[in-house]
mmCIF file of C-alpha atoms in Angstrom:
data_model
loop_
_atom_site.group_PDB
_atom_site.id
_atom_site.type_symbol
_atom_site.label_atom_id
_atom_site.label_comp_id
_atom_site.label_asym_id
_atom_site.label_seq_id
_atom_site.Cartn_x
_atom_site.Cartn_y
_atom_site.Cartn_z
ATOM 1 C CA UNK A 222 -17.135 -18.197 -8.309
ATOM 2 C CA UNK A 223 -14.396 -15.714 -8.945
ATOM 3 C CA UNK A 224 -11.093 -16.889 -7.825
ATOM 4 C CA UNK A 225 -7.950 -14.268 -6.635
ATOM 5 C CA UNK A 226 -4.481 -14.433 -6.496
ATOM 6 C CA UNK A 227 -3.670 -11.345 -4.118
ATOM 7 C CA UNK A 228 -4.367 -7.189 -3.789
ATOM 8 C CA UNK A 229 -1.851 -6.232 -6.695
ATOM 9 C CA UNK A 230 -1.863 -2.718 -6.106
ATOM 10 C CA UNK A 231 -3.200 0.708 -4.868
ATOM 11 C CA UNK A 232 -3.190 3.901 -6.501
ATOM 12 C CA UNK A 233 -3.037 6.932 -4.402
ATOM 13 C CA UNK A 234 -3.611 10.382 -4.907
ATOM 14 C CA UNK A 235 -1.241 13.151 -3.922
ATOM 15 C CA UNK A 236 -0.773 16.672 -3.754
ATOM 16 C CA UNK A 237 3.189 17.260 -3.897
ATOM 17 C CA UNK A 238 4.456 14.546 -6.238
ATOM 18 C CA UNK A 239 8.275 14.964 -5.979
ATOM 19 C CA UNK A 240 8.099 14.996 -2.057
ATOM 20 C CA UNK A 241 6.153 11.835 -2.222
ATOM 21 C CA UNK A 242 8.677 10.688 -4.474
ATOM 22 C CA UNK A 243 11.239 10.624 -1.728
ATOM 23 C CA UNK A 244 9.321 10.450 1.017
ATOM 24 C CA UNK A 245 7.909 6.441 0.250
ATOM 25 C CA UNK A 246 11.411 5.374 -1.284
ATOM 26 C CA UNK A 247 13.347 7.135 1.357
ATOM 27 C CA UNK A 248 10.736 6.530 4.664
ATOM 28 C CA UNK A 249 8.542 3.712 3.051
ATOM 29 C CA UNK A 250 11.352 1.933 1.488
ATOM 30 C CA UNK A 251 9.797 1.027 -1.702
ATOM 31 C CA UNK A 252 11.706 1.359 -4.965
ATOM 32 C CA UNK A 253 10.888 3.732 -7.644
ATOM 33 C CA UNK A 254 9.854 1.975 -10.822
ATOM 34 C CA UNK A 255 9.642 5.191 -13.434
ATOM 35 C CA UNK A 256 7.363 7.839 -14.521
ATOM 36 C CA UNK A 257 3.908 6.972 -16.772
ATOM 37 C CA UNK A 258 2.203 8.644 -19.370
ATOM 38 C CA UNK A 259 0.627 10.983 -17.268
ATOM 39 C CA UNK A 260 3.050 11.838 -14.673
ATOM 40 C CA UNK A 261 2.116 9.046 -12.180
ATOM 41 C CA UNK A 262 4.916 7.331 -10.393
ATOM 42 C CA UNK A 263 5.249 3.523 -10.440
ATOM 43 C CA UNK A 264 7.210 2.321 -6.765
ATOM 44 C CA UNK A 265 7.746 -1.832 -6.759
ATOM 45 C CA UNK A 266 7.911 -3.748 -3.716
ATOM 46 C CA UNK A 267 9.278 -7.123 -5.130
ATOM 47 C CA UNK A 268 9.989 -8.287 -8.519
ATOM 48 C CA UNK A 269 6.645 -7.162 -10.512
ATOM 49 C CA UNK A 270 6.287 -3.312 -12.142
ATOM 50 C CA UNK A 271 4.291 -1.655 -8.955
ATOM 51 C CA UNK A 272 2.203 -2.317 -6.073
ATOM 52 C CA UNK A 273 1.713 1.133 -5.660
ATOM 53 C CA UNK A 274 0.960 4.030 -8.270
ATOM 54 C CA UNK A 275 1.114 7.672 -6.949
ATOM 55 C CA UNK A 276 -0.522 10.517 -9.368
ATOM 56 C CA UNK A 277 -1.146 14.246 -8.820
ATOM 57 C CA UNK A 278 -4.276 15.969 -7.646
ATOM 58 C CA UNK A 279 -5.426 18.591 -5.250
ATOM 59 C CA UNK A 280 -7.255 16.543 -2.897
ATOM 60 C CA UNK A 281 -5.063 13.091 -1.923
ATOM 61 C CA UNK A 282 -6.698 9.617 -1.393
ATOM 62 C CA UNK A 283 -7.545 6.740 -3.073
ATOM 63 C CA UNK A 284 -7.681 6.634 -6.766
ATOM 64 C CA UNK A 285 -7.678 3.041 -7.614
ATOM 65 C CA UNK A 286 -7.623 -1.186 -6.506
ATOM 66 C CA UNK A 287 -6.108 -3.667 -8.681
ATOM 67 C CA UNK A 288 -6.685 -7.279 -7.985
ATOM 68 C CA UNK A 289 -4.911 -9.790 -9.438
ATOM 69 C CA UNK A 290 -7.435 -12.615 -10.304
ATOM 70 C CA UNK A 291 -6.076 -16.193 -10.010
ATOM 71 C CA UNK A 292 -5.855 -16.887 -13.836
ATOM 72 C CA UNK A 293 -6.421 -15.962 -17.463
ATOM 73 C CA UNK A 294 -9.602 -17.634 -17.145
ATOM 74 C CA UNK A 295 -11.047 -15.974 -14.086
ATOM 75 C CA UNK A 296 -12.324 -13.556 -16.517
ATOM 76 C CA UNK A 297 -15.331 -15.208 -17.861
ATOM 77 C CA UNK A 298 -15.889 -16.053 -14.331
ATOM 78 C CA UNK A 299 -15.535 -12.334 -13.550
ATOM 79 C CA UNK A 300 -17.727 -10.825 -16.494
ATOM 80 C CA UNK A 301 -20.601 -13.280 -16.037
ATOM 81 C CA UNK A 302 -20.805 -12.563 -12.081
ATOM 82 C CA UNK A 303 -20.994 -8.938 -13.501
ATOM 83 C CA UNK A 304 -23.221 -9.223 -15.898
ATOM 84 C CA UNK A 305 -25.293 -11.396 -13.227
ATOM 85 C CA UNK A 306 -25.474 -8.849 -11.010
ATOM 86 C CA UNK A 307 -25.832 -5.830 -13.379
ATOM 87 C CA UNK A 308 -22.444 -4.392 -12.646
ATOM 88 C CA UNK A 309 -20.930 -2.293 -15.672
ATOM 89 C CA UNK A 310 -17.465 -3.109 -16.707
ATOM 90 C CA UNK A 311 -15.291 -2.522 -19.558
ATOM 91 C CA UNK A 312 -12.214 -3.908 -20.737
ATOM 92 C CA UNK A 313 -9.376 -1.849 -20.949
ATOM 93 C CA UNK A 314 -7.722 -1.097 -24.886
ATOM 94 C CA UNK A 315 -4.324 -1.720 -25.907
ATOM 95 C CA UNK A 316 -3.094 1.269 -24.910
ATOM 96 C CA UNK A 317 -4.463 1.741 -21.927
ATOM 97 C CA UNK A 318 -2.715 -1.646 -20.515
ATOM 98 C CA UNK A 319 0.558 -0.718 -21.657
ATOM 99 C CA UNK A 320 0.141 2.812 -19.997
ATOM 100 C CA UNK A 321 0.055 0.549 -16.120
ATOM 101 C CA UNK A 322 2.346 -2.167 -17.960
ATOM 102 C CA UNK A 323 -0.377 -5.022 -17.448
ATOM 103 C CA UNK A 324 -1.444 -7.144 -20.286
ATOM 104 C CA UNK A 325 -5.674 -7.004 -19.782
ATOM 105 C CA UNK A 326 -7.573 -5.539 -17.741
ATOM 106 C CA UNK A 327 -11.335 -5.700 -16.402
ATOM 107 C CA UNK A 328 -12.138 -2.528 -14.571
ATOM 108 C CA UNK A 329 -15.598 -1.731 -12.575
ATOM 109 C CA UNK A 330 -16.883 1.117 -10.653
ATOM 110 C CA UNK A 331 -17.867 -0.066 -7.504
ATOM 111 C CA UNK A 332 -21.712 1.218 -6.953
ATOM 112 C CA UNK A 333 -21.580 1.524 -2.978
ATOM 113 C CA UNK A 334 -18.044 3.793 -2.484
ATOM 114 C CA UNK A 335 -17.492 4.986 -6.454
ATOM 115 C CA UNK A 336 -14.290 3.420 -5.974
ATOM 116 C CA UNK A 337 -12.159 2.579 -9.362
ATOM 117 C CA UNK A 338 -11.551 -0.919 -9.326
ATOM 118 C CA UNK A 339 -8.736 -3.202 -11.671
ATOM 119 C CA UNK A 340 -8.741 -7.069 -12.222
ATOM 120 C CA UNK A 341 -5.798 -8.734 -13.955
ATOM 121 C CA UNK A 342 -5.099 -11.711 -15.017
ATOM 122 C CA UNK A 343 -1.638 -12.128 -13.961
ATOM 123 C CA UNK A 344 -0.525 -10.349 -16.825
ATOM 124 C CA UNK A 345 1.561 -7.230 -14.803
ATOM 125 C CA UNK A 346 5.040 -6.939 -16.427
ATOM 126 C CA UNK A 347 7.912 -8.411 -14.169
ATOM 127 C CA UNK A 348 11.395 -6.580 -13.908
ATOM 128 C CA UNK A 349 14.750 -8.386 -14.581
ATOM 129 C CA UNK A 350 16.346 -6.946 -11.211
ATOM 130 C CA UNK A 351 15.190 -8.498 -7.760
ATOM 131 C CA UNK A 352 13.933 -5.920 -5.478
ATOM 132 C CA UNK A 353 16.295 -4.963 -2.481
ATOM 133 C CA UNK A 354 14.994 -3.842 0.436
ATOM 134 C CA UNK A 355 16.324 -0.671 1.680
ATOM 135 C CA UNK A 356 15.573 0.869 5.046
ATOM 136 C CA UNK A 357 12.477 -1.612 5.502
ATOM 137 C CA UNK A 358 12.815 -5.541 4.591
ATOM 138 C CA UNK A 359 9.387 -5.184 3.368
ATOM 139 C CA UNK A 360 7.423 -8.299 2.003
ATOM 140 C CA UNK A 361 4.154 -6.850 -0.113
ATOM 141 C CA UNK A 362 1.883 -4.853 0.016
ATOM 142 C CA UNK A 363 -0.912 -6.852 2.084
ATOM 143 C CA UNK A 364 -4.460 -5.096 2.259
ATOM 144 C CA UNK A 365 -6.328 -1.704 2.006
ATOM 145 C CA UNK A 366 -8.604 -0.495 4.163
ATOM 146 C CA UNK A 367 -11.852 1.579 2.883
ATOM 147 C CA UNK A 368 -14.244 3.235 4.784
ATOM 148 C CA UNK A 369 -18.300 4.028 3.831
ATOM 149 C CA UNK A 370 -21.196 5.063 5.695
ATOM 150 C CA UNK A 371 -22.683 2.592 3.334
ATOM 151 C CA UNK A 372 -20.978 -0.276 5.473
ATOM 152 C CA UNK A 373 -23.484 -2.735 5.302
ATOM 153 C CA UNK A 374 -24.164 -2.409 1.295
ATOM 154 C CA UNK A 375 -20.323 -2.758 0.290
ATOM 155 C CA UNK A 376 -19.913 -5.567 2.639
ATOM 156 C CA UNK A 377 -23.016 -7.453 0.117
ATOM 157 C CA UNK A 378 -21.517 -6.059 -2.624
ATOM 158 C CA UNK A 379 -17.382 -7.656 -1.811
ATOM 159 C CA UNK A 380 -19.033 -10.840 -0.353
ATOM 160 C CA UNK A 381 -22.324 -11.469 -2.784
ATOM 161 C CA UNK A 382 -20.647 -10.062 -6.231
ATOM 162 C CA UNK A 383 -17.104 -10.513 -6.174
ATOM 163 C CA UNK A 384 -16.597 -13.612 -3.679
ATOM 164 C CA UNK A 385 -14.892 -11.706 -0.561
ATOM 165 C CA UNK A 386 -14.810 -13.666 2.112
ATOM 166 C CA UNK A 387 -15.352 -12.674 5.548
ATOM 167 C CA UNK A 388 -12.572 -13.240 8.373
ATOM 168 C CA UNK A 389 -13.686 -11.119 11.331
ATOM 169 C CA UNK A 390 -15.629 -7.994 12.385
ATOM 170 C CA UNK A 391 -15.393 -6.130 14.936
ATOM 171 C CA UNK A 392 -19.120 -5.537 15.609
ATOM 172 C CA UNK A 393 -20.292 -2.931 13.127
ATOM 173 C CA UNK A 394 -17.096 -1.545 13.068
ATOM 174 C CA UNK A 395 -15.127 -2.970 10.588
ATOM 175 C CA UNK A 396 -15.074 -6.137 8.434
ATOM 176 C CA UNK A 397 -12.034 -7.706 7.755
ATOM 177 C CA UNK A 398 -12.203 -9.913 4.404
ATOM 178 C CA UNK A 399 -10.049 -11.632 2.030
ATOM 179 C CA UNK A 400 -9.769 -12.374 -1.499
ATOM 180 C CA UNK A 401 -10.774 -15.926 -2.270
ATOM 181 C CA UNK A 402 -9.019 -18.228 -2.106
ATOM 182 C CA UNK A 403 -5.295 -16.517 -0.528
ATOM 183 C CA UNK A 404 -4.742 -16.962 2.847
ATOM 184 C CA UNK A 405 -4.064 -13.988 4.613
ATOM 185 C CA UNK A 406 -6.939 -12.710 6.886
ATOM 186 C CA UNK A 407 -7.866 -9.904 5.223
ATOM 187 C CA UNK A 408 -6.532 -8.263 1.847
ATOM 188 C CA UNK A 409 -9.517 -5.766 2.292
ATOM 189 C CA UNK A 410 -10.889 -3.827 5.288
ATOM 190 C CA UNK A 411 -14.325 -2.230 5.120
ATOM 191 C CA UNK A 412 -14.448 0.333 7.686
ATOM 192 C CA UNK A 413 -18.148 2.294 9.000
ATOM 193 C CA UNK A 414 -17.714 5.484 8.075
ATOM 194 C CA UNK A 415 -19.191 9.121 7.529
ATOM 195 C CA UNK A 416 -17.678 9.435 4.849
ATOM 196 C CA UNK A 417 -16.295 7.494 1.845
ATOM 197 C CA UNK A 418 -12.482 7.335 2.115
ATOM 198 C CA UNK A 419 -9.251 5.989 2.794
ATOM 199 C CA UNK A 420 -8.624 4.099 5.407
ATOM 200 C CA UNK A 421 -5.195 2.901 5.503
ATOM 201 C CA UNK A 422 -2.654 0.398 3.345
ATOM 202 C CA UNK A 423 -0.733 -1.927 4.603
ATOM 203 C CA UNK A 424 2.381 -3.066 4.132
ATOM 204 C CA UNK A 425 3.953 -6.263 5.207
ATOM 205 C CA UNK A 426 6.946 -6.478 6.861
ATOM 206 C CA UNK A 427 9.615 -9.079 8.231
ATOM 207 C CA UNK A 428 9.549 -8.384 11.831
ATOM 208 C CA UNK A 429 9.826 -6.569 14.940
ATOM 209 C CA UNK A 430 13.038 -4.939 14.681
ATOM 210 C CA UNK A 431 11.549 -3.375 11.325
ATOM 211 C CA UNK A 432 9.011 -1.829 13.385
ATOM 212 C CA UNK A 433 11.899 -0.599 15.802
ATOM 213 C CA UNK A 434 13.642 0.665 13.151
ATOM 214 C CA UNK A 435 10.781 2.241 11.489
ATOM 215 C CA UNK A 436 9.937 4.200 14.915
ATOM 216 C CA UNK A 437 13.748 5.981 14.915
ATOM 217 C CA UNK A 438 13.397 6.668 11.411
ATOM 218 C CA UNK A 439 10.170 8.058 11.637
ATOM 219 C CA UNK A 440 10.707 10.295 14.780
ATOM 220 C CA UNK A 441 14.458 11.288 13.442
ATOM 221 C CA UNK A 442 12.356 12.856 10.260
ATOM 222 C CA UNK A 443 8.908 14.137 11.990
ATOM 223 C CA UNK A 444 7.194 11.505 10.557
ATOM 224 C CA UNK A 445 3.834 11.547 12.696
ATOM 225 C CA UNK A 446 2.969 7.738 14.293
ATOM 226 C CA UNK A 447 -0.764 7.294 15.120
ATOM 227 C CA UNK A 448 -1.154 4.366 16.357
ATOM 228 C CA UNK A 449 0.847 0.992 17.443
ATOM 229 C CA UNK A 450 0.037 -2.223 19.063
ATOM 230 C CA UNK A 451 -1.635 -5.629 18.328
ATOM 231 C CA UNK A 452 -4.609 -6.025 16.395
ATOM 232 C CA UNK A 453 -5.891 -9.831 18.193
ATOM 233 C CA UNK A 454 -8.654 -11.024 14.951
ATOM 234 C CA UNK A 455 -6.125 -10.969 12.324
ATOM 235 C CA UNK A 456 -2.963 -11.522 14.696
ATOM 236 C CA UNK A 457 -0.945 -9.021 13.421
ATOM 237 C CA UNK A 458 1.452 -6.559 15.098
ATOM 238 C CA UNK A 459 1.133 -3.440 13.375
ATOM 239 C CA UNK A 460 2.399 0.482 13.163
ATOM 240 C CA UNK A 461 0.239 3.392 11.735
ATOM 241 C CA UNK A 462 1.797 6.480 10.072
ATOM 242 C CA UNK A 463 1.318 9.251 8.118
ATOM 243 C CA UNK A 464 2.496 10.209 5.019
ATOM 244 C CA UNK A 465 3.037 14.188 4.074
ATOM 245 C CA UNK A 466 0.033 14.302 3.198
ATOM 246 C CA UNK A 467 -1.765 12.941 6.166
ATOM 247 C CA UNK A 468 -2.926 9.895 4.423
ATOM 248 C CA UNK A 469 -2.445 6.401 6.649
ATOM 249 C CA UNK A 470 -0.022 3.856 6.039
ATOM 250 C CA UNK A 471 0.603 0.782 8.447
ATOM 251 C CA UNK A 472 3.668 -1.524 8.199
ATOM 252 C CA UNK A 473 2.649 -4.969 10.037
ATOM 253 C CA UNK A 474 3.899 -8.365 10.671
ATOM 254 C CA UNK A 475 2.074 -11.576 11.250
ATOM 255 C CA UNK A 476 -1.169 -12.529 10.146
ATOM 256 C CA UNK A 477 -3.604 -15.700 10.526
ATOM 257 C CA UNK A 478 -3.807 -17.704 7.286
ATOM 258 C CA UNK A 479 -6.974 -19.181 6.065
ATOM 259 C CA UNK A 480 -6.895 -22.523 4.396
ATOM 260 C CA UNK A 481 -9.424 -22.705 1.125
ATOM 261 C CA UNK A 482 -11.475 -25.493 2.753
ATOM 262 C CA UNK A 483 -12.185 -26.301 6.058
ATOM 263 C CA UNK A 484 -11.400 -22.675 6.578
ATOM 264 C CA UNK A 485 -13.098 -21.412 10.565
ATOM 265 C CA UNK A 486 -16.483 -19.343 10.924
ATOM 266 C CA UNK A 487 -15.715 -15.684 11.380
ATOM 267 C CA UNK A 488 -15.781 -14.092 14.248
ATOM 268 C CA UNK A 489 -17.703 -11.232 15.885
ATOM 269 C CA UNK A 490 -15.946 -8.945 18.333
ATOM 270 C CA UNK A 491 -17.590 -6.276 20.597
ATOM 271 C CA UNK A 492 -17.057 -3.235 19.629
ATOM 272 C CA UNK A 493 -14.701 -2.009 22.107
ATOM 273 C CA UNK A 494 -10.881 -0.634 22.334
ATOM 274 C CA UNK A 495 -9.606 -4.146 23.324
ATOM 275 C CA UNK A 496 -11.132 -5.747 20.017
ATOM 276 C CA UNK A 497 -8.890 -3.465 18.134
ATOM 277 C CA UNK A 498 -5.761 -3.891 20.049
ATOM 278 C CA UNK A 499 -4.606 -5.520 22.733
ATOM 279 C CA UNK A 500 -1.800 -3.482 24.392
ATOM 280 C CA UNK A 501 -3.465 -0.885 24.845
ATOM 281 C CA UNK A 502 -2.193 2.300 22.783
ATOM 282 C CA UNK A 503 -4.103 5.135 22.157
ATOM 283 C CA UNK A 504 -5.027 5.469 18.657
ATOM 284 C CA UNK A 505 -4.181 9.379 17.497
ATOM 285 C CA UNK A 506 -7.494 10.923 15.855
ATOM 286 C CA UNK A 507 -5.626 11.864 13.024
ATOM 287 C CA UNK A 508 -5.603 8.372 12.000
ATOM 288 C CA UNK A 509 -7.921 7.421 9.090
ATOM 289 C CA UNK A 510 -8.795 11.326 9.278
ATOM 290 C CA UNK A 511 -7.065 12.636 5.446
ATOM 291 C CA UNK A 512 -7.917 10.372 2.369
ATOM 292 C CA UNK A 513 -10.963 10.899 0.177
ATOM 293 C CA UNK A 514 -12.141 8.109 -3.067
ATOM 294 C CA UNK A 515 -11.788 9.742 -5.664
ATOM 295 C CA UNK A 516 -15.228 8.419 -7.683
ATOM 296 C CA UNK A 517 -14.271 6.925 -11.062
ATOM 297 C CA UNK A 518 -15.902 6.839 -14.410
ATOM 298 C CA UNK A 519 -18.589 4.396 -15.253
#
């Protein structure tokens, strides 16, 4: 049974990297963390290299997941529920590690989305400096939402091959899961879709007056908000933006925790605005619209 410690990062594609540069350190509040091999940007969030990776391309989304499994030894665990399941993976060289400062990697091609998908050991470099918050006191990065008009076949392949575990769904909807065993509700959201895409990332934050201020800083810079309210199955107040290039980006606060044992039988909600949130905003159709997977190499 493969074991997790947390989402470790997202890599997103963008079209304009210098504006994105300054628009997620200077809206998002994350710090830069230096330019790779390749011209991708590293940002940090707390005290390890990156939680999020930004890298040029013409059409912006979602370029690549990395997990962070619970230990060094999760990766037998990992290879034979692979192998088990006929899943391809390969381990990353040398070189390839250093390039996203992580000592070994494991990465797959997920065979529902073509999604690009890392697992680490723990092994992601850590920085001598604390991260300071800036304009957001911002906790983590906390989940990523996908979406797939294959819904039902990625939810068997998170849950039956790599040990997702269900939270909630909101009926045939979306399918909140999390990354066995940490706590939070969901780390992933799977998302019925005509398309495969981006959904939305999430970041965590302290509290409401972050949202507050988020809302001035956002509307002060023509930052486009598309939807804010309470989502009632994970129990989370939340705030949906855009960035420049129309990709998704929620900041949040407050989530259900699971315990590993003893842990409650998810939940089905109907399908319906209420199940989604509870104060009743109206969700702005540009949300969830921009933000294609980019399929990766087997």
């Amino acid at each position: 049974m493969i074991r997790y410690n947390k989402l470790g990062y997202v890599g997103l594609n963008v079209t304009d990297l210098m504006r994105a540069r300054d628009w997620y350190t200077l809206m998002l509040g994350l710090q830069f963390n230096g330019t790779g091999e390749s011209g991708e940007l590293f940002f940090r969030s707390g005290v390890e290299h990156h939680s999020l990776v930004l890298h040029a391309a013409t059409t912006p989304g979602l370029k690549r997941v990395g997990w962070e499994l619970e230990s060094d030894a999760q990766f037998d665990v990992l290879a034979h529920e692979l192998g088990r399941h006929g899943i391809a993976w390969r381990e990353l060289d040398a070189k390839e590690c250093r390039a996203i400062h992580i000592d070994r990697v494991l990465r797959i091609v997920d065979p529902v989305t073509g999604l690009s998908i890392d697992f680490y050991g723990g092994g992601m470099q850590t920085m001598d400096t604390p991260f300071v918050p800036s304009v957001t006191k911002l906790q983590s990065i906390c989940h990523v939402g996908i979406g797939t008009p294959h819904y039902t076949d990625a939810i068997d392949f998170y849950e039956r091959v790599l040990n997702f575990k269900t939270s909630d769904e909101i009926d045939g909807r979306i399918r909140l899961m999390r990354c066995f065993p940490n706590p939070l509700h969901h780390s992933l959201a799977i998302a019925n879709t005509s398309r495969n895409c981006l959904h939305h990332i999430n970041f965590m934050v302290d509290d409401d007056l972050d949202l507050t201020q988020a809302r001035s800083r956002f509307g002060a810079n023509g930052v486009p908000m598309v939807w804010d309210g309470f989502h009632p199955p994970s129990a989370n107040t939340f705030l949906f933006f855009l960035d420049p290039d129309g990709l998704s980006i929620e900041f949040g606060h407050g989530m259900e925790m699971f315990p590993e044992h003893g842990a409650r039988a998810h939940r089905v909600f109907p399908p319906k605005p209420e199940s989604f949130d509870s104060t009743g905003s109206v969700r702005d159709p540009r949300m969830a619209a921009a933000g294609e997977i980019e399929r990766g190499l087997s």
